[in-house]
PDB file of C-alpha atoms in Angstrom:
ATOM      1  CA  HIS A 110      96.944 132.534  66.539  1.00  0.00           C
ATOM      2  CA  PRO A 111      97.211 131.174  70.120  1.00  0.00           C
ATOM      3  CA  ALA A 112      94.180 128.904  69.634  1.00  0.00           C
ATOM      4  CA  ARG A 113      96.012 127.147  66.769  1.00  0.00           C
ATOM      5  CA  PRO A 114      99.715 127.604  67.508  1.00  0.00           C
ATOM      6  CA  ASP A 115     102.397 126.085  65.319  1.00  0.00           C
ATOM      7  CA  ARG A 116     105.085 127.761  67.365  1.00  0.00           C
ATOM      8  CA  GLU A 117     107.991 125.462  66.521  1.00  0.00           C
ATOM      9  CA  ALA A 118     107.398 125.773  62.772  1.00  0.00           C
ATOM     10  CA  GLN A 119     107.093 129.544  63.040  1.00  0.00           C
ATOM     11  CA  ALA A 120     110.325 129.771  65.043  1.00  0.00           C
ATOM     12  CA  GLN A 121     112.180 127.626  62.526  1.00  0.00           C
ATOM     13  CA  GLN A 122     110.881 129.833  59.733  1.00  0.00           C
ATOM     14  CA  MET A 123     112.449 132.845  61.459  1.00  0.00           C
ATOM     15  CA  VAL A 124     115.795 131.031  61.586  1.00  0.00           C
ATOM     16  CA  GLU A 125     115.631 130.308  57.862  1.00  0.00           C
ATOM     17  CA  MET A 126     114.702 133.894  56.970  1.00  0.00           C
ATOM     18  CA  ASN A 127     117.381 135.528  59.150  1.00  0.00           C
ATOM     19  CA  MET A 128     115.076 138.260  60.477  1.00  0.00           C
ATOM     20  CA  ASP A 129     116.603 141.158  62.430  1.00  0.00           C
ATOM     21  CA  PHE A 130     113.495 141.670  64.574  1.00  0.00           C
ATOM     22  CA  GLU A 131     109.805 140.861  64.483  1.00  0.00           C
ATOM     23  CA  GLY A 132     106.427 141.817  65.892  1.00  0.00           C
ATOM     24  CA  LEU A 133     104.101 139.004  66.973  1.00  0.00           C
ATOM     25  CA  GLU A 134     100.350 139.465  67.236  1.00  0.00           C
ATOM     26  CA  GLY A 135      98.328 137.408  69.704  1.00  0.00           C
ATOM     27  CA  GLY A 136     100.151 135.260  72.225  1.00  0.00           C
ATOM     28  CA  ASP A 137      99.388 133.575  75.540  1.00  0.00           C
ATOM     29  CA  LYS A 138     101.330 133.551  78.762  1.00  0.00           C
ATOM     30  CA  ASN A 139     100.387 130.735  81.131  1.00  0.00           C
ATOM     31  CA  THR A 140      96.733 130.430  80.097  1.00  0.00           C
ATOM     32  CA  VAL A 141      94.478 127.376  80.235  1.00  0.00           C
ATOM     33  CA  ARG A 142      94.730 126.769  76.493  1.00  0.00           C
ATOM     34  CA  ASN A 143      98.519 127.339  76.452  1.00  0.00           C
ATOM     35  CA  ASN A 144      99.937 126.803  79.921  1.00  0.00           C
ATOM     36  CA  TYR A 145     103.398 128.187  79.217  1.00  0.00           C
ATOM     37  CA  ASP A 146     105.077 131.413  78.081  1.00  0.00           C
ATOM     38  CA  MET A 147     104.620 131.330  74.304  1.00  0.00           C
ATOM     39  CA  LEU A 148     106.970 134.237  73.605  1.00  0.00           C
ATOM     40  CA  ALA A 149     109.768 132.817  75.754  1.00  0.00           C
ATOM     41  CA  LYS A 150     109.437 129.452  74.006  1.00  0.00           C
ATOM     42  CA  PHE A 151     109.463 131.140  70.611  1.00  0.00           C
ATOM     43  CA  VAL A 152     112.714 132.905  71.481  1.00  0.00           C
ATOM     44  CA  GLN A 153     114.288 129.638  72.676  1.00  0.00           C
ATOM     45  CA  GLU A 154     113.365 127.802  69.484  1.00  0.00           C
ATOM     46  CA  SER A 155     114.364 130.574  67.053  1.00  0.00           C
ATOM     47  CA  SER A 156     117.560 132.480  66.357  1.00  0.00           C
ATOM     48  CA  PHE A 157     116.404 135.402  68.508  1.00  0.00           C
ATOM     49  CA  THR A 158     117.905 135.990  71.941  1.00  0.00           C
ATOM     50  CA  ASN A 159     115.482 138.475  73.505  1.00  0.00           C
ATOM     51  CA  GLY A 160     111.732 138.903  73.670  1.00  0.00           C
ATOM     52  CA  TYR A 161     109.407 141.507  75.124  1.00  0.00           C
ATOM     53  CA  PHE A 162     105.779 140.641  75.974  1.00  0.00           C
ATOM     54  CA  GLY A 163     103.140 143.368  76.035  1.00  0.00           C
ATOM     55  CA  LYS A 164     100.094 142.323  78.041  1.00  0.00           C
ATOM     56  CA  ALA A 165      96.716 143.417  76.691  1.00  0.00           C
ATOM     57  CA  ILE A 166      94.229 141.511  78.878  1.00  0.00           C
ATOM     58  CA  ASP A 167      93.819 138.868  81.556  1.00  0.00           C
ATOM     59  CA  HIS A 168      92.808 135.605  79.895  1.00  0.00           C
ATOM     60  CA  GLU A 169      92.057 132.119  81.227  1.00  0.00           C
ATOM     61  CA  SER A 170      94.011 132.613  84.467  1.00  0.00           C
ATOM     62  CA  GLY A 171      96.948 134.022  82.525  1.00  0.00           C
ATOM     63  CA  ASP A 172      97.825 136.842  80.139  1.00  0.00           C
ATOM     64  CA  TYR A 173      97.132 137.553  76.472  1.00  0.00           C
ATOM     65  CA  GLY A 174      98.977 140.153  74.415  1.00  0.00           C
ATOM     66  CA  ILE A 175     101.539 140.897  71.733  1.00  0.00           C
ATOM     67  CA  GLY A 176     105.290 140.473  71.514  1.00  0.00           C
ATOM     68  CA  GLN A 177     108.537 141.700  70.035  1.00  0.00           C
ATOM     69  CA  VAL A 178     111.669 139.611  69.446  1.00  0.00           C
ATOM     70  CA  PHE A 179     115.246 140.757  68.856  1.00  0.00           C
ATOM     71  CA  HIS A 180     118.797 139.490  68.430  1.00  0.00           C
ATOM     72  CA  THR A 181     120.102 141.872  71.095  1.00  0.00           C
ATOM     73  CA  ALA A 182     118.545 143.299  74.229  1.00  0.00           C
ATOM     74  CA  PRO A 183     116.525 146.481  73.585  1.00  0.00           C
ATOM     75  CA  VAL A 184     117.747 149.718  75.124  1.00  0.00           C
ATOM     76  CA  GLU A 185     114.273 150.240  76.585  1.00  0.00           C
ATOM     77  CA  SER A 186     110.768 148.821  76.212  1.00  0.00           C
ATOM     78  CA  ASP A 187     107.260 149.886  77.205  1.00  0.00           C
ATOM     79  CA  THR A 188     103.638 148.884  76.645  1.00  0.00           C
ATOM     80  CA  VAL A 189     100.886 151.504  76.354  1.00  0.00           C
ATOM     81  CA  GLN A 190      97.133 150.980  76.421  1.00  0.00           C
ATOM     82  CA  LEU A 191      95.240 152.277  73.402  1.00  0.00           C
ATOM     83  CA  VAL A 192      91.890 153.994  73.726  1.00  0.00           C
ATOM     84  CA  THR A 193      89.368 151.133  73.674  1.00  0.00           C
ATOM     85  CA  PRO A 194      85.644 151.099  74.558  1.00  0.00           C
ATOM     86  CA  ALA A 195      85.035 149.395  77.903  1.00  0.00           C
ATOM     87  CA  GLU A 196      82.946 146.629  76.340  1.00  0.00           C
ATOM     88  CA  LYS A 197      85.639 145.740  73.776  1.00  0.00           C
ATOM     89  CA  GLU A 198      88.896 143.823  74.141  1.00  0.00           C
ATOM     90  CA  GLN A 199      91.628 146.161  75.386  1.00  0.00           C
ATOM     91  CA  ARG A 200      94.260 146.981  72.782  1.00  0.00           C
ATOM     92  CA  VAL A 201      97.855 148.102  73.309  1.00  0.00           C
ATOM     93  CA  TYR A 202     101.014 149.095  71.496  1.00  0.00           C
ATOM     94  CA  GLN A 203     104.615 148.285  72.341  1.00  0.00           C
ATOM     95  CA  ARG A 204     107.635 150.527  71.871  1.00  0.00           C
ATOM     96  CA  SER A 205     111.209 149.324  72.101  1.00  0.00           C
ATOM     97  CA  VAL A 206     114.414 151.119  71.220  1.00  0.00           C
ATOM     98  CA  ILE A 207     116.895 148.833  69.477  1.00  0.00           C
ATOM     99  CA  GLU A 208     120.343 149.180  67.945  1.00  0.00           C
ATOM    100  CA  VAL A 209     120.538 148.414  64.219  1.00  0.00           C
ATOM    101  CA  GLY A 210     123.632 149.095  62.153  1.00  0.00           C
ATOM    102  CA  GLY A 211     125.009 151.440  64.779  1.00  0.00           C
ATOM    103  CA  LYS A 212     121.814 153.517  64.856  1.00  0.00           C
ATOM    104  CA  GLN A 213     118.933 153.575  67.314  1.00  0.00           C
ATOM    105  CA  VAL A 214     115.506 152.605  65.962  1.00  0.00           C
ATOM    106  CA  ALA A 215     112.160 153.037  67.725  1.00  0.00           C
ATOM    107  CA  PHE A 216     110.307 149.790  67.018  1.00  0.00           C
ATOM    108  CA  TYR A 217     106.535 149.819  67.579  1.00  0.00           C
ATOM    109  CA  ASN A 218     104.183 146.837  67.503  1.00  0.00           C
ATOM    110  CA  THR A 219     100.393 146.870  67.800  1.00  0.00           C
ATOM    111  CA  HIS A 220      97.145 144.959  67.291  1.00  0.00           C
ATOM    112  CA  LEU A 221      94.158 147.242  66.722  1.00  0.00           C
ATOM    113  CA  SER A 222      90.432 146.635  67.180  1.00  0.00           C
ATOM    114  CA  TRP A 223      88.526 144.897  64.402  1.00  0.00           C
ATOM    115  CA  GLU A 224      85.023 145.990  65.411  1.00  0.00           C
ATOM    116  CA  SER A 225      84.774 149.362  63.654  1.00  0.00           C
ATOM    117  CA  THR A 226      86.631 151.988  61.667  1.00  0.00           C
ATOM    118  CA  THR A 227      85.705 154.556  64.332  1.00  0.00           C
ATOM    119  CA  ILE A 228      87.499 152.673  67.100  1.00  0.00           C
ATOM    120  CA  ARG A 229      90.526 152.055  64.871  1.00  0.00           C
ATOM    121  CA  ALA A 230      90.665 155.711  63.855  1.00  0.00           C
ATOM    122  CA  ALA A 231      90.926 156.803  67.495  1.00  0.00           C
ATOM    123  CA  GLN A 232      93.581 154.168  68.178  1.00  0.00           C
ATOM    124  CA  MET A 233      95.610 155.200  65.123  1.00  0.00           C
ATOM    125  CA  GLU A 234      95.382 158.864  66.142  1.00  0.00           C
ATOM    126  CA  GLN A 235      96.878 157.977  69.522  1.00  0.00           C
ATOM    127  CA  LEU A 236      99.551 155.729  68.076  1.00  0.00           C
ATOM    128  CA  LYS A 237     100.605 158.132  65.327  1.00  0.00           C
ATOM    129  CA  ALA A 238     100.811 161.020  67.798  1.00  0.00           C
ATOM    130  CA  ALA A 239     103.243 158.975  69.888  1.00  0.00           C
ATOM    131  CA  VAL A 240     105.295 157.983  66.832  1.00  0.00           C
ATOM    132  CA  ASP A 241     105.361 161.550  65.497  1.00  0.00           C
ATOM    133  CA  ALA A 242     106.660 162.826  68.844  1.00  0.00           C
ATOM    134  CA  ASP A 243     109.247 160.087  69.276  1.00  0.00           C
ATOM    135  CA  PRO A 244     112.739 161.566  69.838  1.00  0.00           C
ATOM    136  CA  ILE A 245     114.333 158.623  68.009  1.00  0.00           C
ATOM    137  CA  GLU A 246     115.005 159.600  64.396  1.00  0.00           C
ATOM    138  CA  TYR A 247     114.312 156.203  62.815  1.00  0.00           C
ATOM    139  CA  ARG A 248     110.886 154.656  63.475  1.00  0.00           C
ATOM    140  CA  ILE A 249     109.250 151.381  62.431  1.00  0.00           C
ATOM    141  CA  ILE A 250     105.635 150.448  63.216  1.00  0.00           C
ATOM    142  CA  VAL A 251     104.408 146.896  62.616  1.00  0.00           C
ATOM    143  CA  GLY A 252     101.208 145.124  63.464  1.00  0.00           C
ATOM    144  CA  ASP A 253      97.783 143.773  62.712  1.00  0.00           C
ATOM    145  CA  PHE A 254      95.856 146.983  62.116  1.00  0.00           C
ATOM    146  CA  ASN A 255      92.643 145.094  61.275  1.00  0.00           C
ATOM    147  CA  ILE A 256      91.950 147.525  58.416  1.00  0.00           C
ATOM    148  CA  ASP A 257      89.492 145.230  56.661  1.00  0.00           C
ATOM    149  CA  GLN A 258      86.920 147.476  54.961  1.00  0.00           C
ATOM    150  CA  THR A 259      88.932 149.636  52.567  1.00  0.00           C
ATOM    151  CA  THR A 260      92.592 150.315  51.875  1.00  0.00           C
ATOM    152  CA  ASP A 261      91.710 154.029  51.994  1.00  0.00           C
ATOM    153  CA  GLU A 262      92.173 153.838  55.774  1.00  0.00           C
ATOM    154  CA  TRP A 263      95.913 153.538  55.184  1.00  0.00           C
ATOM    155  CA  THR A 264      96.080 157.105  53.814  1.00  0.00           C
ATOM    156  CA  PHE A 265      96.131 158.187  57.463  1.00  0.00           C
ATOM    157  CA  TRP A 266      99.752 156.987  57.512  1.00  0.00           C
ATOM    158  CA  SER A 267     100.937 157.263  53.932  1.00  0.00           C
ATOM    159  CA  GLY A 268     101.418 161.030  53.871  1.00  0.00           C
ATOM    160  CA  ASP A 269     104.069 161.083  56.601  1.00  0.00           C
ATOM    161  CA  TYR A 270     105.416 157.524  56.490  1.00  0.00           C
ATOM    162  CA  ASN A 271     106.302 154.804  53.984  1.00  0.00           C
ATOM    163  CA  LEU A 272     104.030 151.760  53.784  1.00  0.00           C
ATOM    164  CA  SER A 273     105.255 148.254  53.010  1.00  0.00           C
ATOM    165  CA  ASN A 274     101.847 146.713  52.346  1.00  0.00           C
ATOM    166  CA  GLY A 275     100.478 148.989  49.626  1.00  0.00           C
ATOM    167  CA  LYS A 276     103.895 150.076  48.371  1.00  0.00           C
ATOM    168  CA  ASP A 277     103.615 151.065  44.702  1.00  0.00           C
ATOM    169  CA  GLY A 278      99.929 150.189  44.855  1.00  0.00           C
ATOM    170  CA  LYS A 279     100.546 146.491  45.560  1.00  0.00           C
ATOM    171  CA  TRP A 280      98.457 145.048  48.390  1.00  0.00           C
ATOM    172  CA  PHE A 281      99.295 141.709  49.982  1.00  0.00           C
ATOM    173  CA  THR A 282      96.647 139.484  51.527  1.00  0.00           C
ATOM    174  CA  THR A 283      97.780 138.791  55.090  1.00  0.00           C
ATOM    175  CA  PHE A 284      94.682 137.192  56.636  1.00  0.00           C
ATOM    176  CA  SER A 285      94.482 133.606  55.493  1.00  0.00           C
ATOM    177  CA  ARG A 286      90.862 132.691  56.215  1.00  0.00           C
ATOM    178  CA  TYR A 287      87.545 133.758  54.704  1.00  0.00           C
ATOM    179  CA  ASP A 288      85.460 136.161  56.778  1.00  0.00           C
ATOM    180  CA  GLY A 289      82.152 137.400  55.425  1.00  0.00           C
ATOM    181  CA  ASP A 290      82.469 140.708  57.294  1.00  0.00           C
ATOM    182  CA  MET A 291      85.808 141.573  55.682  1.00  0.00           C
ATOM    183  CA  VAL A 292      86.091 143.491  52.404  1.00  0.00           C
ATOM    184  CA  VAL A 293      89.896 143.604  52.131  1.00  0.00           C
ATOM    185  CA  TYR A 294      92.418 141.174  53.600  1.00  0.00           C
ATOM    186  CA  SER A 295      95.572 143.333  53.611  1.00  0.00           C
ATOM    187  CA  ILE A 296      95.224 144.016  57.341  1.00  0.00           C
ATOM    188  CA  ASP A 297      98.883 143.839  58.426  1.00  0.00           C
ATOM    189  CA  ASN A 298     101.565 146.365  57.639  1.00  0.00           C
ATOM    190  CA  ILE A 299     105.134 147.505  58.246  1.00  0.00           C
ATOM    191  CA  ILE A 300     105.275 151.306  58.343  1.00  0.00           C
ATOM    192  CA  VAL A 301     108.558 153.225  58.414  1.00  0.00           C
ATOM    193  CA  SER A 302     109.676 156.834  58.790  1.00  0.00           C
ATOM    194  CA  LYS A 303     110.665 158.686  55.622  1.00  0.00           C
ATOM    195  CA  ASN A 304     114.386 158.340  56.435  1.00  0.00           C
ATOM    196  CA  LEU A 305     114.007 154.586  55.956  1.00  0.00           C
ATOM    197  CA  SER A 306     113.519 152.881  52.590  1.00  0.00           C
ATOM    198  CA  VAL A 307     111.276 149.861  51.978  1.00  0.00           C
ATOM    199  CA  ASP A 308     113.358 147.968  49.429  1.00  0.00           C
ATOM    200  CA  ALA A 309     111.322 144.754  49.120  1.00  0.00           C
ATOM    201  CA  VAL A 310     108.053 143.351  50.483  1.00  0.00           C
ATOM    202  CA  ALA A 311     106.622 139.826  50.462  1.00  0.00           C
ATOM    203  CA  THR A 312     104.501 137.374  52.400  1.00  0.00           C
ATOM    204  CA  VAL A 313     105.032 133.779  53.429  1.00  0.00           C
ATOM    205  CA  THR A 314     101.810 132.104  52.321  1.00  0.00           C
ATOM    206  CA  ASN A 315     101.739 129.013  54.455  1.00  0.00           C
ATOM    207  CA  LEU A 316      99.222 128.090  57.142  1.00  0.00           C
ATOM    208  CA  LYS A 317     101.454 128.176  60.215  1.00  0.00           C
ATOM    209  CA  SER A 318      99.085 130.866  61.503  1.00  0.00           C
ATOM    210  CA  ASP A 319      95.768 132.473  60.607  1.00  0.00           C
ATOM    211  CA  HIS A 320      97.852 135.273  59.067  1.00  0.00           C
ATOM    212  CA  PHE A 321     100.385 135.132  56.258  1.00  0.00           C
ATOM    213  CA  MET A 322     103.625 136.573  57.579  1.00  0.00           C
ATOM    214  CA  LEU A 323     104.442 139.966  56.059  1.00  0.00           C
ATOM    215  CA  TYR A 324     108.109 140.894  55.896  1.00  0.00           C
ATOM    216  CA  ALA A 325     110.160 143.674  54.378  1.00  0.00           C
ATOM    217  CA  ASP A 326     113.754 144.574  53.590  1.00  0.00           C
ATOM    218  CA  ILE A 327     114.417 148.024  55.032  1.00  0.00           C
ATOM    219  CA  SER A 328     117.486 150.245  54.710  1.00  0.00           C
ATOM    220  CA  PHE A 329     118.623 153.605  56.025  1.00  0.00           C
ATOM    221  CA  VAL A 330     118.283 156.510  53.610  1.00  0.00           C
ATOM    222  CA  GLU A 331     121.613 158.297  53.423  1.00  0.00           C
ATOM    223  CA  ALA A 332     121.502 162.090  53.324  1.00  0.00           C
ATOM    224  CA  THR A 333     122.815 163.593  50.092  1.00  0.00           C
ATOM    225  CA  ILE A 334     123.995 167.064  49.090  1.00  0.00           C
ATOM    226  CA  THR A 335     122.400 168.264  45.863  1.00  0.00           C
ATOM    227  CA  LYS A 336     123.925 170.495  43.192  1.00  0.00           C
ATOM    228  CA  GLU A 337     121.668 173.308  44.409  1.00  0.00           C
ATOM    229  CA  ASP A 338     122.991 172.865  47.949  1.00  0.00           C
ATOM    230  CA  LEU A 339     126.574 173.221  46.687  1.00  0.00           C
ATOM    231  CA  GLU A 340     125.713 176.301  44.656  1.00  0.00           C
ATOM    232  CA  ASN A 341     124.043 177.943  47.651  1.00  0.00           C
ATOM    233  CA  LEU A 342     127.004 177.065  49.855  1.00  0.00           C
ATOM    234  CA  TYR A 343     129.371 178.614  47.291  1.00  0.00           C
ATOM    235  CA  LYS A 344     127.315 181.822  47.218  1.00  0.00           C
ATOM    236  CA  GLU A 345     127.271 182.032  50.998  1.00  0.00           C
ATOM    237  CA  LEU A 346     131.043 181.596  51.218  1.00  0.00           C
ATOM    238  CA  THR A 347     131.750 183.919  48.278  1.00  0.00           C
ATOM    239  CA  TYR A 348     129.607 186.800  49.537  1.00  0.00           C
ATOM    240  CA  GLY A 349     130.542 186.414  53.177  1.00  0.00           C
ATOM    241  CA  ILE A 350     127.157 185.209  54.383  1.00  0.00           C
ATOM    242  CA  THR A 351     127.328 183.222  57.599  1.00  0.00           C
ATOM    243  CA  TYR A 352     127.438 179.519  56.739  1.00  0.00           C
ATOM    244  CA  ASP A 353     124.995 177.271  58.542  1.00  0.00           C
ATOM    245  CA  PRO A 354     126.471 173.748  58.407  1.00  0.00           C
ATOM    246  CA  GLU A 355     123.216 172.090  59.479  1.00  0.00           C
ATOM    247  CA  LYS A 356     121.714 173.094  56.156  1.00  0.00           C
ATOM    248  CA  TYR A 357     124.215 170.879  54.300  1.00  0.00           C
ATOM    249  CA  THR A 358     124.434 167.754  56.448  1.00  0.00           C
TER     250      THR A 358
END
């Protein structure tokens, strides 16, 4: 949290954990309380080489928003405003396209509204519509979704995507402080398209932030040809039916 930053310790933690990329929630850029570029400093002090800041609001004569960090420069990056009531703090999402293992990945980062499930629902509808329509095959969405009343809200994503927090019914606490208005504390997540596998999930339960860092090991799901596919291909070739190679790739 920018009001209680332990930036150097967080950056060193990233070095030790050898992260490929990361989404950061809540950072200042040249504000009164932090009169410097927090994301740029984080990149300098970590093993990352590139950062992308997504401004959400003006704050204390500077900017406040979210960030993404990478080991290589993204192919492209953009920040989009989420539907937010005028009287509430503006929320945004970031989208960057990055190269991982020779493949392009659309990497989203967001920080949704905490005030009500209704506001979050509208924001998730907008975000998911963008992710669903993304031309990049592999998609990862990370962020503080502020889903703090019931884990049932996550079913909005779980039908079409794989969840890290909540995988196999295991929920990780990611908000580190007590709040009387919160029912559940598993408010952060790493969501991936079905062609990606969440192989391991954990949190770092220290107090370098007001959140416990959630991280996941993710791998590409390799396409496989089943026995049924081979049998159908044999029938097509044997009986002279036109072979459609896209069906078996």
